[in-house]
Amino acid sequence: MDQRLAQRLQLFRDSDHVRPQAVAFVTDELEALTAVGYTVTEDTAGMLTSHLVNALTRLLDGEPIEQFLTDEQVAAELAERPEAVERARATAARAERELGARLPESEVNFLAMHLAVLAQRSSPSTPSAS
């Protein structure tokens, strides 16, 4: 993880607006992505980081997460990236198990899109889906 992404996470840790356990969960997920070969930097994972920290915080605070319809283009992209969908579902399962935060299906799809972009921006060798 590069310094700029670490700074983003620190800003979240220092904030009164997000849950510390959400930041810790996302930090662990980013470290796991790095461990299996993803290039996790501010440029490649900054939006993923912010989105997931904020979504988990909203869920932990009992706030609804707005559902969005997955259009045909997103569905087609996800069909071509089964590893991203699999990893997003695994992340959602861990979030529910560890935090009690159940991500809605539309949020899992959005996470999968972030992961597909991350895989595309990572080094030429495709990261494993584990």
Coordinates of C-alpha atoms in Angstrom, one line a residue:
M1 CA 0.0 0.0 0.0
D2 CA 1.4 3.3 -0.9
Q3 CA 1.8 6.4 1.4
R4 CA -1.2 8.3 -0.1
L5 CA -3.6 5.4 0.4
A6 CA -2.3 4.9 3.9
Q7 CA -2.9 8.7 4.5
R8 CA -6.5 8.2 3.2
L9 CA -7.0 5.4 5.7
Q10 CA -5.5 7.6 8.5
L11 CA -7.8 10.4 7.7
F12 CA -10.7 8.0 8.1
R13 CA -9.3 6.7 11.4
D14 CA -9.0 10.3 12.7
S15 CA -12.5 11.1 11.6
D16 CA -15.6 11.1 13.8
H17 CA -17.7 10.3 10.8
V18 CA -16.8 6.7 10.1
R19 CA -16.7 3.6 12.3
P20 CA -13.2 2.5 13.3
Q21 CA -14.2 -1.2 12.7
A22 CA -15.1 -0.3 9.1
V23 CA -11.7 1.3 8.6
A24 CA -10.0 -1.7 10.2
F25 CA -12.0 -4.1 8.0
V26 CA -11.2 -2.3 4.8
T27 CA -7.5 -2.0 5.7
D28 CA -7.4 -5.8 6.2
E29 CA -9.2 -6.3 2.8
L30 CA -6.6 -4.0 1.1
E31 CA -3.8 -5.9 2.7
A32 CA -5.3 -9.2 1.5
L33 CA -5.6 -7.9 -2.0
T34 CA -2.0 -6.8 -1.9
A35 CA -1.0 -10.3 -0.7
V36 CA -2.5 -12.0 -3.7
G37 CA -0.9 -9.7 -6.2
Y38 CA -3.1 -6.7 -6.7
T39 CA -1.4 -3.3 -7.0
V40 CA -3.1 -1.4 -4.2
T41 CA -2.4 2.3 -4.3
E42 CA -4.3 5.5 -3.9
D43 CA -4.6 5.6 -7.7
T44 CA -5.9 2.1 -8.1
A45 CA -7.9 1.6 -4.9
G46 CA -8.7 5.1 -3.4
M47 CA -12.3 5.1 -4.6
L48 CA -12.8 1.5 -3.5
T49 CA -11.4 2.4 -0.1
S50 CA -13.7 5.4 0.4
H51 CA -16.8 3.6 -0.9
L52 CA -16.4 0.6 1.2
V53 CA -15.5 2.4 4.4
N54 CA -18.6 4.7 4.0
A55 CA -20.9 1.9 3.0
L56 CA -19.9 -0.2 6.0
T57 CA -20.2 2.8 8.3
R58 CA -23.8 3.5 7.1
L59 CA -24.8 -0.1 7.6
L60 CA -23.2 -0.2 11.1
D61 CA -25.1 3.0 11.9
G62 CA -28.3 1.5 10.8
E63 CA -28.7 3.8 7.8
P64 CA -30.1 2.4 4.6
I65 CA -27.9 2.1 1.6
E66 CA -29.6 3.3 -1.6
Q67 CA -30.2 0.5 -4.0
F68 CA -29.3 1.1 -7.6
L69 CA -30.2 -0.9 -10.6
T70 CA -27.4 -2.7 -12.4
D71 CA -27.7 -1.7 -16.0
E72 CA -27.0 -4.2 -18.8
Q73 CA -23.5 -2.8 -19.4
V74 CA -22.5 -3.4 -15.8
A75 CA -24.0 -6.8 -15.8
A76 CA -22.0 -7.7 -19.0
E77 CA -18.8 -6.4 -17.5
L78 CA -19.4 -8.4 -14.3
A79 CA -20.1 -11.5 -16.4
E80 CA -16.6 -11.1 -17.9
R81 CA -15.1 -10.7 -14.5
P82 CA -16.2 -13.7 -12.4
E83 CA -13.2 -13.4 -10.1
A84 CA -14.2 -9.9 -9.2
V85 CA -17.8 -11.1 -8.4
E86 CA -16.4 -14.0 -6.4
R87 CA -14.1 -11.7 -4.4
A88 CA -16.9 -9.2 -3.8
R89 CA -19.2 -11.9 -2.5
A90 CA -16.4 -13.2 -0.2
T91 CA -15.8 -9.7 1.1
A92 CA -19.5 -9.1 1.7
A93 CA -19.7 -12.5 3.6
R94 CA -16.7 -11.4 5.8
A95 CA -18.3 -8.0 6.5
E96 CA -21.5 -9.7 7.6
R97 CA -19.7 -12.3 9.7
E98 CA -17.2 -9.9 11.3
L99 CA -19.1 -6.7 11.5
G100 CA -22.8 -7.7 11.2
A101 CA -23.0 -5.4 8.2
R102 CA -25.0 -7.1 5.4
L103 CA -24.2 -5.5 2.0
P104 CA -27.2 -5.4 -0.3
E105 CA -26.8 -7.1 -3.7
S106 CA -26.5 -3.9 -5.6
E107 CA -23.6 -2.9 -3.2
V108 CA -21.9 -6.3 -3.8
N109 CA -22.1 -5.6 -7.6
F110 CA -20.7 -2.1 -7.1
L111 CA -17.8 -3.6 -5.1
A112 CA -17.3 -6.2 -7.8
M113 CA -16.9 -3.3 -10.3
H114 CA -14.3 -1.6 -8.1
L115 CA -12.4 -5.0 -7.9
A116 CA -12.6 -5.5 -11.7
V117 CA -11.1 -2.1 -12.2
L118 CA -8.5 -2.8 -9.6
A119 CA -7.5 -6.0 -11.3
Q120 CA -7.3 -4.2 -14.7
R121 CA -5.0 -1.6 -13.1
S122 CA -2.8 -4.1 -11.4
S123 CA 0.3 -5.6 -12.7
P124 CA 0.2 -7.5 -16.0
S125 CA -0.1 -10.9 -14.2
T126 CA -3.7 -11.4 -13.2
P127 CA -4.1 -11.7 -9.4
S128 CA -5.5 -15.0 -8.1
A129 CA -9.1 -15.0 -7.0
S130 CA -8.4 -16.3 -3.5

